[in-house]
XYZ file of C-alpha atoms in Angstrom:
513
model
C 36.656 4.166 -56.490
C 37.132 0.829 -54.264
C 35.480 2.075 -51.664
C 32.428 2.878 -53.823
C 32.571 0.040 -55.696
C 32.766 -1.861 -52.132
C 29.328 -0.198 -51.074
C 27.673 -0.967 -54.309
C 28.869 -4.774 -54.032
C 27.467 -4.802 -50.688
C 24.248 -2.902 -51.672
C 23.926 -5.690 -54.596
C 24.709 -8.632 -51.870
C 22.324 -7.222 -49.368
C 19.015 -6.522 -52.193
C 19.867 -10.058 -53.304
C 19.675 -11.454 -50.163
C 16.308 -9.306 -49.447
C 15.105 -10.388 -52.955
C 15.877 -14.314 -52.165
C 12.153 -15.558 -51.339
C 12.001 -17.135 -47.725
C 10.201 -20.797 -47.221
C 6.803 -20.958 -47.437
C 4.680 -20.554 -44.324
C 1.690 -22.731 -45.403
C 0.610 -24.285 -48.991
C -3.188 -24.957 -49.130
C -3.590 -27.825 -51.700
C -7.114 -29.291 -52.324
C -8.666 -32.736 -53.913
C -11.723 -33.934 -54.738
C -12.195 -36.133 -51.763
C -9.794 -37.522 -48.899
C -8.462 -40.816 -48.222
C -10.052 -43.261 -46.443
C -7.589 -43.983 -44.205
C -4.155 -42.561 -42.909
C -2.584 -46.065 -42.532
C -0.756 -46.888 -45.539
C -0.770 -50.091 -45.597
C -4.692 -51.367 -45.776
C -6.487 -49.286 -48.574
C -5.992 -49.001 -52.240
C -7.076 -46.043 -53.324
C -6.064 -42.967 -55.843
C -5.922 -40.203 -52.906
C -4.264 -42.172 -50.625
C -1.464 -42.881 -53.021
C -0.999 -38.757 -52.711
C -1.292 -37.976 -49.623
C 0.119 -40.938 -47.497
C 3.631 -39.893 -49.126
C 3.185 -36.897 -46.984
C 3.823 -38.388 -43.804
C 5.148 -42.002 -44.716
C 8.390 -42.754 -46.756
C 8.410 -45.319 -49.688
C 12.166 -47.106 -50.339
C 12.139 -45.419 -53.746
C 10.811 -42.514 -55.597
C 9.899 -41.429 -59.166
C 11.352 -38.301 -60.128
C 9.199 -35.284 -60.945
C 9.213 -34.967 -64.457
C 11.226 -37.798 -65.604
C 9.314 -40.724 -64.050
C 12.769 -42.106 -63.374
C 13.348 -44.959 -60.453
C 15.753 -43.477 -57.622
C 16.914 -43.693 -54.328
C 14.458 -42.600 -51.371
C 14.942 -44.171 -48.104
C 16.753 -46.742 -49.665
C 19.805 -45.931 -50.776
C 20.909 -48.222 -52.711
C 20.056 -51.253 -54.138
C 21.825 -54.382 -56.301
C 20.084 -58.101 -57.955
C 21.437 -60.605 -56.134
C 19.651 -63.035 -58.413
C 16.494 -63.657 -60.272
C 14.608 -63.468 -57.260
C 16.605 -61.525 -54.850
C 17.439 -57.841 -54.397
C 19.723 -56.114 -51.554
C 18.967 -52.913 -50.448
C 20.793 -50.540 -47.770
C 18.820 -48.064 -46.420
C 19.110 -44.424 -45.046
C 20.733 -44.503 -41.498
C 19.628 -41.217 -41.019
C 16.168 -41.904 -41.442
C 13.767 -41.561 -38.653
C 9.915 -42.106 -37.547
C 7.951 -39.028 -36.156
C 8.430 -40.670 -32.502
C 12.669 -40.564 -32.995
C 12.616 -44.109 -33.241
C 15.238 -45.172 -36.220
C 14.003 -46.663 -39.522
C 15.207 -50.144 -39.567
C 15.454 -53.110 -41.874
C 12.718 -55.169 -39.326
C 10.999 -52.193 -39.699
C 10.403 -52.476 -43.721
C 9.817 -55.960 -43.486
C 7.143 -55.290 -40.650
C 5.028 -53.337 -42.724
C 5.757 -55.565 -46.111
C 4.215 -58.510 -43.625
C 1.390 -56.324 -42.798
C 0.253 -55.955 -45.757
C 0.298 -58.887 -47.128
C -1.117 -60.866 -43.825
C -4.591 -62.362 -43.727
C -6.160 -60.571 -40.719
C -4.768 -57.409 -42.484
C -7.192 -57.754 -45.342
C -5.172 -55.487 -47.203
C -6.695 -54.264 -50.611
C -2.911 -53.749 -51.305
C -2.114 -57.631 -51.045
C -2.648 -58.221 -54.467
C 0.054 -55.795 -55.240
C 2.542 -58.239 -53.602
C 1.699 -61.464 -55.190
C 5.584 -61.654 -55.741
C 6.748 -61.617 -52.792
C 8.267 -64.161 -50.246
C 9.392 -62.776 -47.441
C 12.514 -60.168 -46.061
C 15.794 -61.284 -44.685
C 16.962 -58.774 -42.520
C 21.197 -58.865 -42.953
C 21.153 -55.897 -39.822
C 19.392 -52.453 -39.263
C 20.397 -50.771 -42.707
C 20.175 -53.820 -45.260
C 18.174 -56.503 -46.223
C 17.354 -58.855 -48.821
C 13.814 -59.112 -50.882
C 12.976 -62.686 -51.975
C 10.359 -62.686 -54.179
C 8.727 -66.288 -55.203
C 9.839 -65.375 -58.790
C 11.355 -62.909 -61.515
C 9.374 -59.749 -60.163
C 10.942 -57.294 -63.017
C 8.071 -54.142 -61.635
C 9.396 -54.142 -57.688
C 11.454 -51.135 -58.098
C 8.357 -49.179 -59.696
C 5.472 -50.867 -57.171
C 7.677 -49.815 -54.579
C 7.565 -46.370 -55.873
C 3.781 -45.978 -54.739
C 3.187 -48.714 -52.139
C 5.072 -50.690 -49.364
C 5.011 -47.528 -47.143
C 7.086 -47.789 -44.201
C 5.196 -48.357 -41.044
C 6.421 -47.599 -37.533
C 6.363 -51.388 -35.814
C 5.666 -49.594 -32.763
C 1.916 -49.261 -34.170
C 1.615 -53.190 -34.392
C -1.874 -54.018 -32.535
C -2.874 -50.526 -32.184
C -6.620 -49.485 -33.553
C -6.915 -47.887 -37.346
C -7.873 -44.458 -35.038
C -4.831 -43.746 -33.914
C -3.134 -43.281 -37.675
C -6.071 -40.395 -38.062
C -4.847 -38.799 -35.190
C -1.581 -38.386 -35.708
C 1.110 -39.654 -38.092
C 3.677 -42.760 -38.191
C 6.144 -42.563 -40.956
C 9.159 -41.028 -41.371
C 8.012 -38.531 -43.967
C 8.976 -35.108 -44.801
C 5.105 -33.801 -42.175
C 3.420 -35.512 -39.821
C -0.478 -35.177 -39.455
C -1.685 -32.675 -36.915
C -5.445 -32.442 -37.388
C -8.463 -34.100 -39.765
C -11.318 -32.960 -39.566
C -13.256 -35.435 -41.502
C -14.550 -34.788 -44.978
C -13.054 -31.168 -44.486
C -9.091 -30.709 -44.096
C -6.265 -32.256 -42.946
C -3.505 -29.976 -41.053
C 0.898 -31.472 -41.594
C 3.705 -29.632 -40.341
C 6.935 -30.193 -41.539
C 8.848 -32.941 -39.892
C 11.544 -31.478 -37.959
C 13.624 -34.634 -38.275
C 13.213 -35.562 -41.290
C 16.389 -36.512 -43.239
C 15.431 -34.735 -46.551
C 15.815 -31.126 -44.834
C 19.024 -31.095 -46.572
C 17.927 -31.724 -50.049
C 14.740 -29.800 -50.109
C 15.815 -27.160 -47.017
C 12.430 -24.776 -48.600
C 9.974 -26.950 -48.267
C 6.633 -25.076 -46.654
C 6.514 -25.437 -43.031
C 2.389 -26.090 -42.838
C 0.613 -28.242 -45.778
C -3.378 -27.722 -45.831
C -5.575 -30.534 -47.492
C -8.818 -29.017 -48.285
C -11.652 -31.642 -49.290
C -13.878 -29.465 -52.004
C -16.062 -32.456 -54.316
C -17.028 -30.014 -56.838
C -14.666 -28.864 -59.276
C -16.134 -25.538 -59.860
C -16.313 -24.920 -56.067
C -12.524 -25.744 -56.242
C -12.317 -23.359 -59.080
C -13.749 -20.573 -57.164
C -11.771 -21.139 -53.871
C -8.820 -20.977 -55.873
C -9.522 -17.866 -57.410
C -10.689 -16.380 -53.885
C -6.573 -17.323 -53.073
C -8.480 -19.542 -50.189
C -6.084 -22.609 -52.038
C -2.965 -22.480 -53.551
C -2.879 -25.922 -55.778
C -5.787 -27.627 -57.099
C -6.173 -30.973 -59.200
C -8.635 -31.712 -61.691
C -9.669 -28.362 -63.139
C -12.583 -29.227 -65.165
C -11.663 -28.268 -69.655
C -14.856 -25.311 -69.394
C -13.180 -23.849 -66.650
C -9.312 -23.868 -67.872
C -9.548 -20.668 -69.582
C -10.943 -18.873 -66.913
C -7.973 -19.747 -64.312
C -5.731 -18.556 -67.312
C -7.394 -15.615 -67.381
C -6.855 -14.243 -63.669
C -3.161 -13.176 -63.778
C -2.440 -14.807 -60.435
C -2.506 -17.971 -61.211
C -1.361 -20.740 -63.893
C -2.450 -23.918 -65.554
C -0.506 -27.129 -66.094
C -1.297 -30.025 -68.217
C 0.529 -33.211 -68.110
C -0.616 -36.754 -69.958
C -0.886 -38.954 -66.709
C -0.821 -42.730 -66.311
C -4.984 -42.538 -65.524
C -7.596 -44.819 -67.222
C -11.214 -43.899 -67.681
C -12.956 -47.100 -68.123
C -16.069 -48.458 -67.827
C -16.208 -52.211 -65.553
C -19.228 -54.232 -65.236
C -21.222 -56.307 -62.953
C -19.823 -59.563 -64.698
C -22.097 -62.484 -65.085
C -25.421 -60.888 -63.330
C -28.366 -60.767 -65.652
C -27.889 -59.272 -69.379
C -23.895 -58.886 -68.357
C -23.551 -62.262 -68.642
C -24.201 -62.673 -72.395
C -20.483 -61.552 -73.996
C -22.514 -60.126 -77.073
C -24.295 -57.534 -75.017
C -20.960 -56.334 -73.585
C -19.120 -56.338 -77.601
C -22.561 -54.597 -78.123
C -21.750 -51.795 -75.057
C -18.050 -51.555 -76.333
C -19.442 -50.850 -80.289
C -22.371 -48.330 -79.194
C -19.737 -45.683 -77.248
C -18.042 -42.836 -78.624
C -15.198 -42.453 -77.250
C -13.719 -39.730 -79.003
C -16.813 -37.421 -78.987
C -16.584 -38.025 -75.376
C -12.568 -36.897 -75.348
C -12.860 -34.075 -77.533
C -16.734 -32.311 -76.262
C -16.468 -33.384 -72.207
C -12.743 -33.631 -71.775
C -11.725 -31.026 -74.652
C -9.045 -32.937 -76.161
C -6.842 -33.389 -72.745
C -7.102 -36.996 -72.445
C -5.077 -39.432 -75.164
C -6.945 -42.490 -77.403
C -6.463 -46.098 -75.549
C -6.771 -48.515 -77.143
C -5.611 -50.541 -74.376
C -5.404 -50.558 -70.301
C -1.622 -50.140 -70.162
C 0.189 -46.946 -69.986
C 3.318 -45.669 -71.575
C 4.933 -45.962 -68.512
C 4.239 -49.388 -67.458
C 7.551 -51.785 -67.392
C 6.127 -53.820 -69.754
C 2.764 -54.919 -72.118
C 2.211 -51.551 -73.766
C 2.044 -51.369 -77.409
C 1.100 -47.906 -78.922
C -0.536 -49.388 -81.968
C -3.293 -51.725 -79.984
C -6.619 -50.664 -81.062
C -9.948 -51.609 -78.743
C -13.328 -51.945 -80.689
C -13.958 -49.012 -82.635
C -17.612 -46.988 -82.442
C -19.580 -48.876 -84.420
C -23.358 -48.070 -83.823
C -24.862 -50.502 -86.628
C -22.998 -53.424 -85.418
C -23.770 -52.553 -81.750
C -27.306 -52.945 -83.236
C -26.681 -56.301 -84.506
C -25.207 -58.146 -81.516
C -27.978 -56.850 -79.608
C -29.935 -58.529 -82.055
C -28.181 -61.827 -81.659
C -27.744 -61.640 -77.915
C -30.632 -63.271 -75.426
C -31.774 -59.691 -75.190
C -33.031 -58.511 -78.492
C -35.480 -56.063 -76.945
C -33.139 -54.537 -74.605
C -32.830 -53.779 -70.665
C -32.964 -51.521 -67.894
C -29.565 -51.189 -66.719
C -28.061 -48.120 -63.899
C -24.371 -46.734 -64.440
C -23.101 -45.515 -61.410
C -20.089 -43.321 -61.394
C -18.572 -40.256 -58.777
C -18.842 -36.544 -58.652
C -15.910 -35.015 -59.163
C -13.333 -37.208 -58.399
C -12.292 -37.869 -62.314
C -12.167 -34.967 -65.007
C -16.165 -34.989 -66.936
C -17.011 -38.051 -64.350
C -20.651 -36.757 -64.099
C -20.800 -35.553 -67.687
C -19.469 -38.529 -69.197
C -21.718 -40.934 -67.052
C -24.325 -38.516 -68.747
C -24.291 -38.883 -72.014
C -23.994 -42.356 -72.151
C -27.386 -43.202 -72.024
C -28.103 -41.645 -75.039
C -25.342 -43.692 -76.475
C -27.021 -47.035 -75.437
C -30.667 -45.964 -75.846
C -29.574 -46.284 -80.050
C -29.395 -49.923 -79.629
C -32.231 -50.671 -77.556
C -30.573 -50.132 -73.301
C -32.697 -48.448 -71.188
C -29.783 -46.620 -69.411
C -30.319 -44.309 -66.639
C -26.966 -42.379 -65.178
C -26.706 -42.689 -61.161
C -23.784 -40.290 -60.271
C -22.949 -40.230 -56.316
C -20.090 -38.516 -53.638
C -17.143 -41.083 -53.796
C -17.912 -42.812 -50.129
C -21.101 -43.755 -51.479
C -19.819 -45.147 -54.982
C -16.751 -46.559 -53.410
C -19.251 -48.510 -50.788
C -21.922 -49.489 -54.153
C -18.235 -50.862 -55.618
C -17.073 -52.697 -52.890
C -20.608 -54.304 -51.991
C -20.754 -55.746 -55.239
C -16.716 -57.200 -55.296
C -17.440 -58.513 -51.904
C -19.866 -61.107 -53.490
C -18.271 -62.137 -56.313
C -18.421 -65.944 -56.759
C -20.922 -66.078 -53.748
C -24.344 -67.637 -54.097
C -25.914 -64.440 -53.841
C -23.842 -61.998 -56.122
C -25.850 -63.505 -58.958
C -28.868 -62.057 -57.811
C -27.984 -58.361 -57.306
C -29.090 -55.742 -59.789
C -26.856 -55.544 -63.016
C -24.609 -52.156 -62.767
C -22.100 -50.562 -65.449
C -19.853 -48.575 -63.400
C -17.427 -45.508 -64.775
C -14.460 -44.927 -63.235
C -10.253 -44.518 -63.260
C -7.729 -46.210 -62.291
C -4.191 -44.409 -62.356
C -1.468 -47.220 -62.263
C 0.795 -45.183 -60.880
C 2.929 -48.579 -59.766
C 3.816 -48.756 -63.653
C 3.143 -52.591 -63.324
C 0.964 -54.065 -66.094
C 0.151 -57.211 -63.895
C -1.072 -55.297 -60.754
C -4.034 -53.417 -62.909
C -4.971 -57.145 -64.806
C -5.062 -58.510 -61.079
C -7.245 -54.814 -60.165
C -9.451 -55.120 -62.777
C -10.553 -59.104 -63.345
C -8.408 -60.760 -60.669
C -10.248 -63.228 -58.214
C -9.118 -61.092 -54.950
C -8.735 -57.639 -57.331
C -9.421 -54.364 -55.551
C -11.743 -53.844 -58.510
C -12.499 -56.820 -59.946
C -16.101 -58.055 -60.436
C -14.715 -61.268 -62.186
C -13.296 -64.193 -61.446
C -11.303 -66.719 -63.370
C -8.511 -68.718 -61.715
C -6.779 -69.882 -65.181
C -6.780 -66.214 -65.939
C -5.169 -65.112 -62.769
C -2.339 -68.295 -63.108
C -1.657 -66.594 -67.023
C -1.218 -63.245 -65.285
C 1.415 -64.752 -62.857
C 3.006 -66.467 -65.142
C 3.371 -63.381 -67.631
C 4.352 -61.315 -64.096
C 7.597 -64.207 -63.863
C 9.165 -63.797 -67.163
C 12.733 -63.295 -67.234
C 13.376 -61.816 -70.650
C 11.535 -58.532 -71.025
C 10.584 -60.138 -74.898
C 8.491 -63.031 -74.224
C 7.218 -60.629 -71.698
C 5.979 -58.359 -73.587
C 4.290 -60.879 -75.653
C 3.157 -62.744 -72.776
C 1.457 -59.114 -71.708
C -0.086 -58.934 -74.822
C -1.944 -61.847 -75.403
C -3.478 -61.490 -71.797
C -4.727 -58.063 -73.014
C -6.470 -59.674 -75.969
C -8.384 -62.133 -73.288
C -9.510 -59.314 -71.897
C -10.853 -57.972 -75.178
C -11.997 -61.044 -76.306
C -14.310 -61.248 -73.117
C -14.915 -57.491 -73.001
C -14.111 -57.939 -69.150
C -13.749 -53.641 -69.251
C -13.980 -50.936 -71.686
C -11.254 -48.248 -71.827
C -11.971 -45.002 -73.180
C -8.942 -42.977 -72.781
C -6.060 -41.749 -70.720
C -6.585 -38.208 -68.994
C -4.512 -35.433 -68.377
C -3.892 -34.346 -65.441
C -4.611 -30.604 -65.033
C -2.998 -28.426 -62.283
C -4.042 -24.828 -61.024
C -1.846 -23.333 -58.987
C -0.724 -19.603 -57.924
C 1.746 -18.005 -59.432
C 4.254 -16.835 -56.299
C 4.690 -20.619 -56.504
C 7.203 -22.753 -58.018
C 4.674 -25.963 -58.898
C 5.929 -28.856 -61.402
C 3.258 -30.902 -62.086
C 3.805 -34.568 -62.333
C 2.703 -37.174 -64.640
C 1.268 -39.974 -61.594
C -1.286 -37.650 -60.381
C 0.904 -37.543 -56.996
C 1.511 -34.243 -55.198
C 4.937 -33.363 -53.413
C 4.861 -30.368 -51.318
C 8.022 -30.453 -50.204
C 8.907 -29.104 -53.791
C 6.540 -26.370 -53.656
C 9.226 -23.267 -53.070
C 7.833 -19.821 -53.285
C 9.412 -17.738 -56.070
């Protein structure tokens, strides 16, 4: 009876074993567009944010599902004051070249970004800080010029570490290959197609996540039925953004799943401030009034985004109140501060948005028109790949408070902005700062409030210092939110896939089942 009792154990032990999946060969993931740029340290920008983590480390992490603040290559950390913080870092931690990950290391890529020459679109994510003592190669201190109560969560998405040995080398070389001492480092990109990681061999999180897929595919697909399809066709294994009309049929191939998060992004719509009409503040309160925001949410998006009445998320460390309210649809009094604006007989005006990059981009930018048209705009809908709207963006921003900015042709422009950092200050700077990565507005009394709201000690008079700067900006109308999206996941079912509320992507959690 032992002896058969023996040979069943050992059947059981041997099936189980047998049963156990193995790691994943390769995960094909795909995304509306690509990043810009494989250094980490010059761009900001929403796919970026996702895939950089691939290949570069940040000192701390958000965990998947929780949102919570932990350790990452730092592993610990302690407030040494108001303005200082110790950290200790990894000391098994290594770059894909071998070479250690050192404190000098962290503060060399902190300095890059926030250098002159760099001309990083990061920089004004790092307003706070002073400078990096280096104590020896695992710990250092962060002075920041004052109470900086967001670091841990900014550091969460940006301050990638940089290899130093890159210092002086041309942008190319970061496309070719990869210089971080992530969990894969880049093998190919083939530009505006797919981008090829293999697992890092050295990288110190092999013990924690020992599964993780040995090859990571980034496919580049801008239309979100095309993505749709490929995933079906099992050409992809992950997909972001699956469009509301299209939900239903993923669900209904029993391969594959659906999951729907809230996520920290805002659909908003910015303007061309001071050019033309957009200079008179009752033809923006007239914009704001003449939008419906919730037909939009419920018809184009289906219900998966959530009312905003605001431009902070529920995640952000401070500022967010969940009973703001924004200016509701109001048509008739739309009418009426057209009326009493310097434009009574309306305008020609162009909204520009991207094609695919944001859940019912297109479709939203389209039916706006008809919104506006009710109180006298002549609105026509311009939608356009992301390079091309992202260089339209940028040309105007580069001009603002130059001679010649006044001059260009007024633009409303639809688009998101995910926030992922969790710090209300960094998307005021984004959106209506002086040097903001998305600002068309300048006002230097407005940008000393914001840093003076970003210093507060007590979380309190922060909050309240948050809020009033919120009601500037919907006292000037300086941007219109419309609502916070979900983020919607397709993936295959042999995988084990936890979406996460920041819109990022971590395939080294991706296990097969």
């Amino acid at each position: 009876m032992r002896f058969l009792s023996a040979i069943l154990c050992a059947f059981m032990l041997a099936w189980g074993a047998q049963a156990q999946a193995a790691p994943l060969e390769k995960v094909t993931i795909v995304l509306p567009s690509e990043t810009p740029t494989m250094h980490p340290l010059t761009e900001s920008n929403f796919i970026g944010t996702i895939v950089w983590r691939w290949a570069y480390d940040t000192l701390v992490s958000a965990e998947t599902g929780t949102g919570k603040i932990g350790p990452w290559l730092a592993e610990k950390w302690e407030k040494l004051g108001p303005t200082q913080t110790k950290f200790w870092l990894r000391k098994d931690a290594k770059f894909a070249d071998g070479t250690p990950v050192t404190a000098a290391a962290v503060k060399y890529s902190i300095d890059t970004i926030v250098a002159p020459e760099t001309k990083s679109r990061q920089a004004a994510y790092f307003r706070e800080y002073k400078g990096i003592e280096v104590l020896d190669d695992h710990t250092f201190i962060w002075h920041s010029k004052g109470v900086d109560n967001g670091l841990l969560d900014r550091l969460a998405t940006w301050g990638l570490i940089v290899n130093p040995n890159t210092k002086g080398k041309p942008l190319a070389v970061f496309a070719q290959t990869s210089h971080g001492s992530g969990p894969y480092i880049l093998k190919s990109w083939e530009k505006a197609q797919r981008m090829v990681f293999e697992a890092n061999p050295n990288w110190w999180g092999r013990a924690k996540y020992p599964d993780l897929p040995k090859t990571v595919i980034l496919r580049r697909i801008v239309e979100p039925t095309t993505r749709v399809k490929a995933l079906l066709a099992d050409e992809v294994d992950v997909m972001s953004g699956v469009p509301p009309h299209l939900i239903e049929q993923v669900r209904a191939n029993p391969k594959k799943a659906v999951a729907a998060v809230p996520g920290v992004r805002l659909m908003y719509l910015n303007y061309s401030h001071g050019i033309g009409p957009l200079a008179d503040r009752n033809v923006l309160l007239a914009i704001n009034h003449a939008v419906d925001f919730e037909k939009i949410r419920k018809t184009i998006l289906g219900g998966l985004a959530e009312p905003m009445g605001q431009i902070y998320h529920p995640w952000t460390y401070a500022g967010y109140d969940p009973k703001r309210q924004w200016y509701p649809y109001d048509p008739e009094k739309a009418k009426a501060l057209m009326k009493a604006s310097k434009y009574p007989n309306g305008f020609k005006i162009t909204i520009h948005t991207a094609i695919g990059r944001y859940p019912g981009d297109k479709e939203t930018c389209e039916a706006l028109p008809g919104m506006l048209k009710a109180i006298g705009i002549d609105a026509t809908c311009k939608p356009m790949n992301y390079p091309l709207y992202t260089r339209l963006r940028r040309a105007y921003i580069d001009k603002v408070g130059k001679k010649d900015y006044e001059k260009m042709e007024p633009v409303l422009l639809y688009q998101g902005f995910g926030n992922s950092a969790n710090d209300p200050a960094g998307i005021m700077r984004a959106f209506a700062g002086c040097k903001g990565a998305w600002s068309y507005y300048c006002d230097k009394e407005l940008d000393a409030a914001i840093d003076k709201a970003a210093r507060h000690p007590d979380l309190e008079d922060q909050n309240a210092a948050f809020g009033k700067i919120i009601d500037i900006f919907k006292e000037r109308a300086l941007v219109t939110p419309f609502f916070r999206i979900h983020d919607v996941y397709a993936y295959d079912k042999r995988l084990n896939f936890a979406a996460r509320h920041d819109e990022k992507i971590y395939p080294w959690e991706i296990t097969a089942k």
